[in-house]
Short mmCIF file of C-alpha atoms in Angstrom, two decimals:
data_model
loop_
_atom_site.label_atom_id
_atom_site.label_comp_id
_atom_site.label_asym_id
_atom_site.label_seq_id
_atom_site.Cartn_x
_atom_site.Cartn_y
_atom_site.Cartn_z
CA MET A 1 -8.45 -14.47 4.91
CA ARG A 2 -5.84 -13.47 2.05
CA TYR A 3 -4.44 -15.36 4.89
CA ALA A 4 -1.88 -14.63 5.61
CA GLU A 5 -3.48 -14.91 4.43
CA LYS A 6 -3.86 -13.63 2.66
CA ILE A 7 -5.27 -12.37 6.15
CA ARG A 8 -3.65 -7.30 1.75
CA ILE A 9 -1.73 -9.88 1.97
CA PRO A 10 1.35 -8.46 3.41
CA HIS A 11 4.42 -9.63 1.52
CA SER A 12 6.70 -10.94 4.25
CA PRO A 13 6.13 -14.50 5.47
CA ALA A 14 5.34 -13.35 8.99
CA ALA A 15 2.91 -10.65 7.94
CA ARG A 16 1.29 -12.94 5.40
CA SER A 17 0.81 -15.64 8.01
CA ALA A 18 -0.70 -13.22 10.49
CA ALA A 19 -3.05 -12.02 7.84
CA ALA A 20 -4.16 -15.44 6.99
CA ALA A 21 -5.20 -16.41 10.47
CA GLY A 22 -7.49 -13.47 10.56
CA LEU A 23 -9.63 -14.65 7.71
CA ALA A 24 -10.72 -17.54 9.83
CA LEU A 25 -12.78 -15.49 12.21
CA ALA A 26 -16.56 -15.00 12.24
CA VAL A 27 -19.74 -13.03 11.33
CA GLY A 28 -23.53 -12.34 12.04
CA LEU A 29 -26.61 -10.09 11.37
CA THR A 30 -30.23 -8.92 11.27
CA ALA A 31 -31.96 -7.01 8.50
CA THR A 32 -32.67 -3.33 8.12
CA PRO A 33 -34.99 -3.00 5.10
CA ALA A 34 -33.80 0.49 4.23
CA LEU A 35 -30.26 -0.80 3.84
CA ALA A 36 -31.02 -4.16 2.34
CA ALA A 37 -32.31 -2.79 -0.97
CA PRO A 38 -29.47 -2.37 -3.46
CA VAL A 39 -28.97 0.98 -5.12
CA THR A 40 -29.39 0.73 -8.89
CA GLY A 41 -28.43 2.88 -11.83
CA THR A 42 -25.18 3.78 -13.57
CA ALA A 43 -22.57 6.49 -13.23
CA GLY A 44 -23.78 9.84 -14.44
CA THR A 45 -27.44 9.14 -13.68
CA ALA A 46 -29.53 10.49 -10.84
CA ALA A 47 -30.33 6.99 -9.59
CA HIS A 48 -27.87 6.85 -6.72
CA GLY A 49 -30.39 6.95 -3.88
CA GLY A 50 -29.34 10.44 -2.71
CA LEU A 51 -25.63 9.68 -3.13
CA ASP A 52 -24.93 11.91 -6.13
CA ARG A 53 -22.68 14.25 -4.16
CA TYR A 54 -20.46 11.29 -3.32
CA HIS A 55 -20.40 9.79 -6.81
CA ASP A 56 -19.73 13.20 -8.37
CA GLN A 57 -16.97 14.33 -5.99
CA ARG A 58 -13.70 15.51 -7.49
CA LEU A 59 -10.73 13.68 -6.08
CA SER A 60 -7.56 15.55 -5.13
CA TRP A 61 -4.82 13.25 -6.42
CA GLY A 62 -1.36 13.87 -5.00
CA THR A 63 1.47 12.43 -2.97
CA CYS A 64 1.04 9.18 -1.05
CA VAL A 65 3.42 10.32 1.69
CA GLN A 66 1.57 11.00 4.93
CA SER A 67 4.48 11.72 7.28
CA PRO A 68 8.26 12.15 7.23
CA ASP A 69 8.79 8.46 8.10
CA ASP A 70 6.25 7.11 5.58
CA THR A 71 8.58 4.93 3.53
CA ALA A 72 5.66 3.09 1.93
CA GLY A 73 4.28 6.38 0.69
CA ARG A 74 7.64 7.39 -0.73
CA ASP A 75 7.89 4.05 -2.53
CA LEU A 76 4.45 4.60 -4.07
CA ASP A 77 5.39 8.10 -5.19
CA ALA A 78 8.57 6.75 -6.76
CA ALA A 79 6.52 4.14 -8.65
CA GLY A 80 4.29 6.83 -10.12
CA VAL A 81 1.30 6.12 -7.88
CA GLN A 82 -0.96 8.97 -6.76
CA CYS A 83 -3.20 8.91 -3.70
CA ALA A 84 -6.47 10.54 -2.68
CA ASP A 85 -9.25 10.27 -0.12
CA VAL A 86 -12.80 9.41 -1.15
CA THR A 87 -15.55 10.76 1.08
CA VAL A 88 -18.36 8.29 1.82
CA PRO A 89 -21.28 8.30 4.27
CA LEU A 90 -20.81 6.40 7.50
CA ASP A 91 -24.43 5.26 7.23
CA TYR A 92 -25.81 4.78 3.73
CA ALA A 93 -29.34 4.99 5.15
CA ALA A 94 -28.50 8.57 6.23
CA PRO A 95 -26.25 9.92 3.46
CA ARG A 96 -26.52 13.51 4.69
CA GLY A 97 -25.12 12.53 8.08
CA ARG A 98 -21.62 11.78 9.31
CA THR A 99 -18.96 11.05 6.67
CA ILE A 100 -15.71 9.09 6.71
CA THR A 101 -12.87 8.79 4.21
CA VAL A 102 -11.59 5.83 2.23
CA ALA A 103 -7.97 6.00 1.06
CA VAL A 104 -7.35 5.14 -2.60
CA SER A 105 -4.27 4.93 -4.80
CA ARG A 106 -4.01 4.91 -8.58
CA LEU A 107 -1.34 3.87 -11.06
CA LYS A 108 -2.65 5.28 -14.30
CA ALA A 109 -2.64 3.45 -17.60
CA THR A 110 0.34 4.28 -19.80
CA ASP A 111 -1.12 2.75 -22.96
CA THR A 112 -3.94 5.29 -23.07
CA ARG A 113 -4.79 4.53 -26.69
CA HIS A 114 -5.80 0.99 -25.72
CA ARG A 115 -6.99 1.72 -22.20
CA ILE A 116 -9.48 -0.85 -20.90
CA GLY A 117 -10.60 0.82 -17.68
CA ALA A 118 -9.99 0.79 -13.93
CA LEU A 119 -9.07 -2.36 -11.99
CA LEU A 120 -9.96 -2.20 -8.29
CA LEU A 121 -7.96 -4.35 -5.84
CA ASN A 122 -8.72 -6.06 -2.54
CA ASN A 123 -6.17 -8.29 -0.83
CA GLY A 124 -8.39 -10.03 1.66
CA GLY A 125 -8.51 -10.07 5.41
CA PRO A 126 -11.06 -8.87 6.10
CA GLY A 127 -9.18 -5.74 7.03
CA GLY A 128 -6.36 -6.04 4.51
CA THR A 129 -4.93 -2.94 2.87
CA ALA A 130 -4.40 -2.47 -0.87
CA VAL A 131 -3.25 1.14 -1.28
CA GLU A 132 0.28 -0.24 -1.55
CA SER A 133 -0.57 -2.84 -4.20
CA PRO A 134 -0.88 -1.19 -7.65
CA PRO A 135 2.85 -1.49 -8.53
CA VAL A 136 2.90 -5.18 -7.51
CA ILE A 137 -0.21 -5.97 -9.53
CA ARG A 138 1.04 -4.06 -12.58
CA THR A 139 4.14 -6.26 -12.55
CA ALA A 140 1.98 -9.38 -12.33
CA MET A 141 -0.19 -8.17 -15.21
CA LYS A 142 2.81 -7.83 -17.54
CA LYS A 143 1.94 -6.05 -20.79
CA VAL A 144 -1.79 -5.77 -20.11
CA GLY A 145 -1.09 -3.76 -16.95
CA ALA A 146 -0.30 -0.70 -19.05
CA ARG A 147 -3.91 -0.68 -20.30
CA TYR A 148 -5.50 -0.28 -16.88
CA ASP A 149 -5.71 2.35 -14.21
CA ILE A 150 -4.82 0.07 -11.28
CA VAL A 151 -6.59 1.27 -8.15
CA GLY A 152 -5.90 0.11 -4.62
CA PHE A 153 -8.00 1.08 -1.63
CA ASP A 154 -8.00 0.56 2.11
CA PRO A 155 -11.57 -0.40 3.04
CA ARG A 156 -13.47 1.71 5.54
CA PHE A 157 -11.70 1.80 8.92
CA VAL A 158 -8.64 -0.03 7.53
CA GLY A 159 -5.10 1.29 7.14
CA ARG A 160 -5.05 4.84 5.77
CA SER A 161 -8.82 5.16 5.79
CA THR A 162 -10.71 6.55 8.79
CA PRO A 163 -9.23 4.29 11.49
CA LEU A 164 -10.81 1.98 14.04
CA ASP A 165 -8.90 0.60 17.01
CA CYS A 166 -10.54 -0.98 20.06
CA GLY A 167 -7.33 -0.94 22.10
CA TRP A 168 -7.06 -4.71 22.39
CA PRO A 169 -4.25 -6.42 24.34
CA VAL A 170 -3.86 -8.91 21.46
CA SER A 171 -3.70 -8.23 17.76
CA PHE A 172 -6.22 -10.88 16.80
CA PRO A 173 -8.29 -13.12 19.06
CA TRP A 174 -8.04 -16.43 17.32
CA PHE A 175 -6.51 -19.12 19.47
CA SER A 176 -7.15 -22.75 20.37
CA SER A 177 -9.12 -23.82 23.41
CA GLY A 178 -6.15 -25.97 24.42
CA ALA A 179 -6.28 -29.39 26.01
CA GLY A 180 -9.01 -28.80 28.58
CA ARG A 181 -11.88 -26.76 29.89
CA ALA A 182 -9.66 -24.23 31.68
CA GLY A 183 -8.15 -23.06 28.39
CA PHE A 184 -11.58 -22.77 26.83
CA ASP A 185 -12.89 -20.73 29.76
CA ARG A 186 -9.96 -18.33 29.33
CA GLN A 187 -10.87 -17.94 25.66
CA VAL A 188 -14.48 -17.21 26.56
CA ALA A 189 -13.37 -14.51 28.99
CA LEU A 190 -10.96 -13.03 26.44
CA SER A 191 -13.56 -12.97 23.67
CA LYS A 192 -16.14 -11.35 25.90
CA SER A 193 -13.71 -8.66 27.05
CA LEU A 194 -12.61 -7.85 23.50
CA ALA A 195 -16.18 -7.40 22.32
CA ALA A 196 -16.84 -5.15 25.31
CA LYS A 197 -13.78 -3.04 24.52
CA CYS A 198 -15.01 -2.43 20.98
CA ARG A 199 -18.44 -1.39 22.21
CA ALA A 200 -16.87 0.94 24.74
CA THR A 201 -14.55 2.63 22.26
CA ASN A 202 -16.36 2.47 18.89
CA ALA A 203 -20.07 1.88 19.49
CA SER A 204 -21.13 4.65 17.09
CA VAL A 205 -19.42 3.12 14.06
CA LEU A 206 -19.50 -0.64 14.65
CA PRO A 207 -22.94 -1.15 13.01
CA HIS A 208 -21.52 0.33 9.80
CA VAL A 209 -18.31 -1.73 9.58
CA THR A 210 -19.59 -4.33 7.13
CA THR A 211 -18.83 -5.90 3.79
CA ARG A 212 -22.04 -4.55 2.26
CA ASN A 213 -21.02 -1.02 3.19
CA THR A 214 -17.55 -1.61 1.75
CA ALA A 215 -19.24 -2.72 -1.49
CA ARG A 216 -21.24 0.52 -1.42
CA ASP A 217 -17.96 2.41 -0.94
CA MET A 218 -16.56 0.60 -3.98
CA ASP A 219 -19.42 1.90 -6.06
CA VAL A 220 -18.79 5.44 -4.82
CA ILE A 221 -15.13 4.97 -5.82
CA ARG A 222 -16.31 3.84 -9.25
CA GLY A 223 -18.44 6.96 -9.61
CA ALA A 224 -15.71 9.27 -8.32
CA LEU A 225 -13.31 7.76 -10.87
CA GLY A 226 -15.81 8.58 -13.62
CA GLU A 227 -16.11 4.93 -14.65
CA ARG A 228 -19.33 3.39 -15.95
CA LYS A 229 -17.99 -0.02 -14.89
CA ILE A 230 -15.01 -1.23 -12.87
CA SER A 231 -12.99 -4.41 -13.13
CA TYR A 232 -12.00 -6.16 -9.93
CA LEU A 233 -9.28 -8.44 -8.54
CA GLY A 234 -9.91 -9.91 -5.09
CA TYR A 235 -8.06 -12.47 -3.01
CA SER A 236 -9.48 -14.63 -0.21
CA TYR A 237 -12.02 -12.51 1.73
CA GLY A 238 -11.72 -10.18 -1.25
CA THR A 239 -13.53 -12.83 -3.29
CA TYR A 240 -16.49 -12.54 -0.94
CA LEU A 241 -16.40 -8.75 -1.20
CA GLY A 242 -16.26 -9.00 -4.99
CA THR A 243 -19.17 -11.44 -5.05
CA VAL A 244 -21.19 -9.10 -2.83
CA TYR A 245 -20.47 -6.22 -5.21
CA THR A 246 -21.71 -8.19 -8.22
CA GLN A 247 -24.94 -8.95 -6.37
CA MET A 248 -25.57 -5.44 -5.07
CA PHE A 249 -24.51 -3.62 -8.23
CA PRO A 250 -25.22 -5.80 -11.25
CA GLY A 251 -24.24 -4.07 -14.47
CA ARG A 252 -21.51 -1.96 -12.87
CA TYR A 253 -18.60 -4.36 -13.21
CA ASP A 254 -16.55 -5.55 -16.17
CA ARG A 255 -13.83 -8.21 -15.62
CA VAL A 256 -13.82 -9.96 -12.25
CA VAL A 257 -11.06 -12.25 -10.92
CA LEU A 258 -11.72 -14.06 -7.63
CA ASP A 259 -8.61 -15.81 -6.28
CA GLY A 260 -9.13 -18.30 -3.44
CA ALA A 261 -12.89 -18.02 -3.37
CA ILE A 262 -15.33 -18.26 -0.48
CA ASP A 263 -18.76 -19.83 -0.75
CA PRO A 264 -21.03 -16.94 0.38
CA ARG A 265 -23.32 -19.45 2.08
CA ALA A 266 -20.43 -20.55 4.32
CA TYR A 267 -18.96 -17.11 5.06
CA GLY A 268 -19.16 -16.07 8.68
CA PRO A 269 -17.44 -16.15 12.06
CA ARG A 270 -16.93 -19.90 11.88
CA LEU A 271 -15.69 -20.02 8.30
CA LEU A 272 -12.76 -22.33 9.04
CA LYS A 273 -14.80 -25.04 10.74
CA GLY A 274 -14.69 -26.97 7.49
CA ALA A 275 -11.00 -26.50 6.74
CA VAL A 276 -9.45 -28.94 9.24
CA ARG A 277 -8.79 -31.66 6.67
CA GLU A 278 -6.96 -29.32 4.28
CA ASN A 279 -4.83 -27.92 7.09
CA GLU A 280 -3.91 -31.36 8.36
CA GLN A 281 -2.90 -32.36 4.84
CA ALA A 282 -0.83 -29.19 4.49
CA LEU A 283 0.85 -29.80 7.84
CA SER A 284 1.62 -33.39 6.84
CA ALA A 285 3.16 -32.22 3.56
CA TRP A 286 5.25 -29.66 5.46
CA ALA A 287 6.38 -32.36 7.89
CA ALA A 288 7.66 -34.46 4.97
CA TRP A 289 9.54 -31.40 3.70
CA ALA A 290 11.05 -30.75 7.15
CA ALA A 291 12.05 -34.42 7.52
CA GLY A 292 14.19 -34.07 4.42
CA ARG A 293 16.05 -31.25 6.17
CA HIS A 294 16.57 -32.83 9.57
CA THR A 295 20.23 -31.80 9.62
CA THR A 296 19.12 -28.16 9.45
CA TYR A 297 16.12 -28.10 11.79
CA GLY A 298 16.47 -31.25 13.93
CA LEU A 299 12.77 -32.07 13.89
CA GLY A 300 12.93 -35.71 12.82
CA ARG A 301 14.05 -37.77 9.84
CA THR A 302 10.56 -38.89 8.77
CA ARG A 303 7.17 -37.27 8.42
CA THR A 304 5.94 -39.28 11.40
CA ALA A 305 8.88 -38.19 13.51
CA VAL A 306 8.33 -34.51 12.72
CA LEU A 307 4.64 -34.75 13.63
CA ALA A 308 5.64 -36.52 16.84
CA THR A 309 7.91 -33.57 17.65
CA ILE A 310 4.88 -31.29 17.39
CA ASP A 311 2.91 -33.62 19.68
CA ARG A 312 5.70 -33.43 22.27
CA VAL A 313 5.77 -29.64 22.06
CA MET A 314 2.00 -29.48 22.54
CA ALA A 315 2.08 -31.87 25.50
CA LYS A 316 4.78 -29.81 27.20
CA ALA A 317 2.95 -26.53 26.50
CA ALA A 318 -0.25 -28.00 27.98
CA ARG A 319 1.58 -28.56 31.28
CA GLY A 320 2.90 -25.00 31.37
CA PRO A 321 3.83 -22.18 28.97
CA LEU A 322 7.04 -22.38 26.98
CA THR A 323 9.24 -19.30 27.29
CA VAL A 324 11.00 -18.12 24.15
CA GLY A 325 13.04 -15.05 23.34
CA THR A 326 15.03 -12.62 25.45
CA ALA A 327 14.05 -9.33 27.04
CA PRO A 328 12.42 -7.14 25.98
CA ASP A 329 10.95 -9.66 23.51
CA THR A 330 10.14 -12.59 25.77
CA PHE A 331 6.99 -14.59 25.04
CA ARG A 332 5.12 -17.33 26.91
CA LEU A 333 3.37 -19.81 24.62
CA ASP A 334 0.92 -22.43 25.82
CA ASP A 335 -1.23 -25.00 24.04
CA THR A 336 -3.77 -22.33 23.05
CA HIS A 337 -1.16 -20.39 21.06
CA ILE A 338 0.89 -23.03 19.26
CA PRO A 339 -1.89 -24.40 17.01
CA THR A 340 -2.46 -20.86 15.73
CA LEU A 341 1.20 -20.54 14.72
CA LEU A 342 1.07 -23.89 12.94
CA PHE A 343 -2.18 -23.01 11.24
CA MET A 344 -0.76 -19.75 9.98
CA GLY A 345 2.41 -21.45 8.81
CA VAL A 346 0.89 -24.03 6.47
CA ALA A 347 -0.98 -21.63 4.16
CA ASP A 348 1.95 -21.47 1.74
CA ASP A 349 3.94 -24.43 0.43
CA THR A 350 6.87 -22.50 -1.02
CA ASP A 351 10.31 -23.35 0.34
CA ALA A 352 10.70 -19.93 1.98
CA SER A 353 7.46 -20.23 3.95
CA ARG A 354 8.12 -23.84 4.88
CA ALA A 355 11.56 -22.88 6.15
CA PHE A 356 10.03 -20.12 8.28
CA LEU A 357 7.62 -22.59 9.89
CA ALA A 358 10.44 -25.10 10.44
CA GLU A 359 12.43 -22.40 12.19
CA GLN A 360 9.49 -21.72 14.51
CA VAL A 361 8.91 -25.38 15.35
CA SER A 362 12.63 -25.84 15.97
CA VAL A 363 12.56 -22.96 18.46
CA LEU A 364 9.50 -24.40 20.21
CA SER A 365 11.05 -27.87 20.33
CA LYS A 366 14.17 -26.54 21.99
CA ALA A 367 12.13 -24.52 24.45
CA ALA A 368 10.14 -27.66 25.34
CA LYS A 369 13.46 -29.27 26.25
CA GLY A 370 14.34 -26.40 28.59
CA GLN A 371 16.72 -24.64 26.22
CA GLN A 372 16.69 -20.91 25.46
CA PRO A 373 16.95 -20.58 21.67
CA LEU A 374 17.37 -17.22 20.01
CA LEU A 375 14.48 -15.81 17.97
CA SER A 376 14.92 -14.47 14.45
CA THR A 377 13.69 -10.97 13.70
CA GLU A 378 10.81 -12.36 11.63
CA PHE A 379 9.64 -14.78 14.32
CA THR A 380 9.88 -12.05 16.94
CA LYS A 381 7.69 -9.81 14.79
CA GLN A 382 5.13 -12.54 14.34
CA LEU A 383 4.94 -13.32 18.05
CA ARG A 384 4.72 -9.64 18.89
CA PHE A 385 1.84 -9.31 16.44
CA ALA A 386 0.01 -12.40 17.68
CA LEU A 387 0.48 -12.07 21.43
CA THR A 388 0.52 -8.32 22.11
CA GLY A 389 -1.66 -5.38 21.20
CA GLU A 390 0.81 -4.11 18.61
CA GLY A 391 -1.64 -4.89 15.81
CA SER A 392 -4.79 -4.06 17.76
CA ALA A 393 -6.16 -1.87 14.95
CA SER A 394 -5.77 -4.70 12.45
CA GLY A 395 -7.51 -7.27 14.62
CA SER A 396 -10.21 -4.85 15.75
CA VAL A 397 -11.38 -3.96 12.26
CA GLN A 398 -11.13 -7.50 10.99
CA MET A 399 -13.35 -8.74 13.78
CA ALA A 400 -15.71 -5.79 13.40
CA ILE A 401 -16.27 -6.66 9.74
CA ILE A 402 -16.85 -10.36 10.30
CA CYS A 403 -19.06 -9.87 13.34
CA GLY A 404 -20.94 -7.10 11.55
CA ASP A 405 -21.67 -9.29 8.53
CA VAL A 406 -23.00 -12.57 9.92
CA PRO A 407 -24.14 -13.53 13.43
CA ALA A 408 -22.34 -16.15 15.47
CA PRO A 409 -23.87 -18.60 17.96
CA ARG A 410 -24.01 -16.94 21.36
CA ASN A 411 -23.99 -19.92 23.74
CA PRO A 412 -20.44 -20.83 24.85
CA GLU A 413 -21.52 -24.39 25.59
CA LEU A 414 -22.29 -24.96 21.90
CA TYR A 415 -18.64 -24.20 21.06
CA TRP A 416 -17.41 -26.44 23.87
CA ARG A 417 -19.50 -29.36 22.64
CA ASP A 418 -18.16 -28.83 19.09
CA ILE A 419 -14.60 -28.73 20.41
CA GLU A 420 -15.04 -31.95 22.36
CA ARG A 421 -16.55 -33.71 19.33
CA ALA A 422 -13.72 -32.53 17.08
CA ARG A 423 -10.91 -33.28 19.51
CA ALA A 424 -10.86 -37.07 19.05
CA ALA A 425 -10.30 -37.01 15.30
CA HIS A 426 -8.53 -33.64 15.07
CA PRO A 427 -6.69 -33.01 18.37
CA LEU A 428 -4.44 -30.27 17.02
CA PHE A 429 -6.67 -28.12 14.80
CA GLY A 430 -10.18 -29.10 15.98
CA PRO A 431 -10.01 -27.08 19.24
CA LEU A 432 -8.78 -24.15 17.15
CA THR A 433 -11.31 -24.08 14.31
CA GLU A 434 -14.24 -24.86 16.63
CA ASN A 435 -13.28 -22.30 19.29
CA ILE A 436 -15.32 -19.31 20.41
CA GLY A 437 -14.49 -15.73 19.39
CA PRO A 438 -15.67 -12.16 20.05
CA CYS A 439 -18.55 -12.46 17.56
CA ALA A 440 -20.38 -14.59 20.13
CA PHE A 441 -20.65 -11.42 22.24
CA TRP A 442 -21.13 -8.86 19.44
CA ASN A 443 -24.28 -6.88 18.78
CA ALA A 444 -26.45 -8.38 16.06
CA PRO A 445 -25.74 -7.24 12.48
CA ARG A 446 -28.10 -4.72 10.92
CA GLU A 447 -28.41 -6.45 7.57
CA ASN A 448 -28.89 -9.98 6.39
CA PRO A 449 -25.92 -11.58 4.62
CA THR A 450 -25.73 -11.23 0.87
CA ARG A 451 -27.08 -14.17 -1.09
CA ILE A 452 -26.41 -14.88 -4.76
CA ARG A 453 -29.42 -13.89 -6.85
CA HIS A 454 -27.65 -12.81 -10.06
CA ASP A 455 -25.27 -14.72 -12.28
CA ALA A 456 -21.83 -13.13 -12.70
CA PRO A 457 -19.25 -14.10 -15.39
CA ALA A 458 -16.20 -14.15 -13.12
CA LEU A 459 -12.89 -16.02 -13.37
CA ILE A 460 -12.44 -18.05 -10.17
CA VAL A 461 -8.86 -19.13 -9.39
CA ALA A 462 -8.18 -21.87 -6.85
CA ALA A 463 -5.59 -24.37 -5.65
CA THR A 464 -6.78 -27.88 -4.84
CA GLY A 465 -4.94 -27.87 -1.50
CA ASP A 466 -5.78 -24.33 -0.34
CA PRO A 467 -5.82 -24.55 3.49
CA ARG A 468 -7.71 -21.27 4.04
CA THR A 469 -10.48 -20.81 1.54
CA THR A 470 -10.75 -24.43 0.56
CA TYR A 471 -11.09 -25.65 -3.01
CA ARG A 472 -14.58 -26.82 -2.12
CA GLY A 473 -15.55 -23.18 -1.56
CA SER A 474 -14.36 -22.18 -5.03
CA VAL A 475 -16.26 -25.06 -6.60
CA ALA A 476 -19.39 -24.07 -4.67
CA LEU A 477 -19.17 -20.44 -5.82
CA HIS A 478 -18.60 -21.59 -9.39
CA ASP A 479 -21.76 -23.71 -9.16
CA GLN A 480 -23.75 -20.69 -7.98
CA LEU A 481 -22.44 -18.48 -10.82
CA PRO A 482 -23.16 -20.55 -13.97
CA SER A 483 -21.41 -18.06 -16.27
CA SER A 484 -18.19 -18.16 -14.25
CA ARG A 485 -15.14 -20.27 -15.11
CA LEU A 486 -12.93 -22.14 -12.66
CA LEU A 487 -9.16 -22.09 -13.13
CA THR A 488 -7.67 -24.86 -10.96
CA LEU A 489 -4.06 -25.26 -9.87
CA LYS A 490 -3.55 -28.91 -9.00
CA GLY A 491 -1.30 -30.13 -6.21
CA ALA A 492 -0.56 -26.88 -4.38
CA ASN A 493 -1.18 -26.28 -0.66
CA ARG A 494 -1.31 -22.57 -1.22
CA HIS A 495 -3.68 -19.68 -0.53
CA ALA A 496 -3.59 -16.87 -3.16
CA LEU A 497 -2.09 -17.62 -6.54
CA TYR A 498 -2.19 -14.93 -9.22
CA GLY A 499 0.95 -12.80 -9.16
CA GLU A 500 1.93 -14.32 -5.80
CA TYR A 501 2.82 -17.94 -6.33
CA GLY A 502 4.86 -17.74 -9.51
CA ASN A 503 2.86 -20.25 -11.53
CA ALA A 504 3.23 -19.15 -15.16
CA CYS A 505 0.16 -21.08 -16.32
CA VAL A 506 -2.14 -19.37 -13.80
CA ASP A 507 -0.68 -15.92 -14.40
CA THR A 508 -0.89 -16.25 -18.19
CA LYS A 509 -4.52 -17.35 -18.17
CA VAL A 510 -5.59 -14.60 -15.79
CA ASN A 511 -3.77 -11.99 -17.86
CA ARG A 512 -5.38 -13.27 -21.06
CA TYR A 513 -8.81 -12.76 -19.49
CA LEU A 514 -7.90 -9.29 -18.22
CA GLU A 515 -6.66 -8.40 -21.69
CA THR A 516 -9.49 -9.77 -23.81
CA GLY A 517 -12.43 -9.76 -21.43
CA ARG A 518 -13.30 -13.24 -22.68
CA LEU A 519 -13.60 -16.08 -20.21
CA PRO A 520 -12.31 -19.51 -21.28
CA GLY A 521 -14.84 -21.63 -23.10
CA LYS A 522 -14.64 -24.19 -20.30
CA ASP A 523 -13.01 -24.66 -16.90
CA GLU A 524 -9.23 -24.98 -17.09
CA VAL A 525 -6.52 -26.71 -15.09
CA CYS A 526 -2.87 -25.84 -14.45
CA GLY A 527 -0.17 -28.03 -12.94
CA LYS A 528 2.10 -27.03 -10.09
#
């Protein structure tokens, strides 16, 4: 999840954090032989499995503005970006049937004499947008950016593409089970109702909301752009999507950068089960930071004292919800909600993000003491996103992708047993990462998950303390792709690095690869 992660990654701390939580969700499936076979061939050939009319379509490039109040579209226009819609089949097994559109944006190369090709972007999620990203990525690419057509796209049913919204009362269904069975039973009921809402509102498309179909859409985009091969930059979940593309379409990609990588064998609805240790370490590091700023936030003068403040907040919230904010933005937070906020808050160890989390914990601490602290605009937005249906479309499509990719266990008691086992050693995050979600009640996927069967010479970028897609996942993917190289940033508790974190060593090495097309001779390491 570019979680925020990186759950695209939106660029405000609140949006980034909300994004990140989403990545943690789940996935499942069964196979349909007609879909499981990858399409082969190259652009310009007739070997597209009946998809020639999609690969050969002429795109109508024009303004990115969709409505009078579309400020994002106006910003893209001002940056020289053009937008278009790519038509793709809803069901690749029936390409003459129903179609949908995928929104794309393009910032064309200015150094046309030395043009390298097209660079396709995915910011993670699943369900993250990237239409808005070409100007940001061109800045990160420095001089080599002028040699690429930088292409963003909103995956099927995301953002400006054909939309999907299940009408959920919450924006994403990823909360803790809380301190006892009653909280878990509420989460079971919520998850079951959310899955039912999606079936009731979007049953005809849900089987086709998958990563493998998004990879197929990427290849249609490649064909519609007239490119024999495309380069790719993916963050978080986008690393999984990029890996899937290399396996389904070998020979159709050039330079591939995977930032914050996922081990494909671990991807699924319970992806974050193995990330508790990294998140506890990140929370501990944040607590030390907050202790050094006790005069500002009042959370405690030592790391231990700050963590004890969190324990007191959780204990109070377990006895009854904490009320924060003022009408019309009043929110009630119990012990199922607070771990999610903390989890989202530790995915970035920059001072700005740490300050945002400290502000939140300060508010919760005061509320636990019976005070009525004011909420900042950013915290209000985050709570509105997490606890209301304001972002229903975002959560709906994210869950649809994960649940459509990989099946989740269906017995609620299995989750409860896992929660109880985890609670003793990990009382804060264990009941969160082990909790049930809507995928337990989703229809079975139509295809088996993608497995690595082809080597791919990608550049994998990872931080040793990444709390979302853990460093272990990047190492595992590197092991499965012998021709890949691993670029490690030591000592950072951060998810998503290139062009985001401001580490000159990482950015320079990625740009060198994008410029030359040559991977380093061996794995490389950068310092924080």
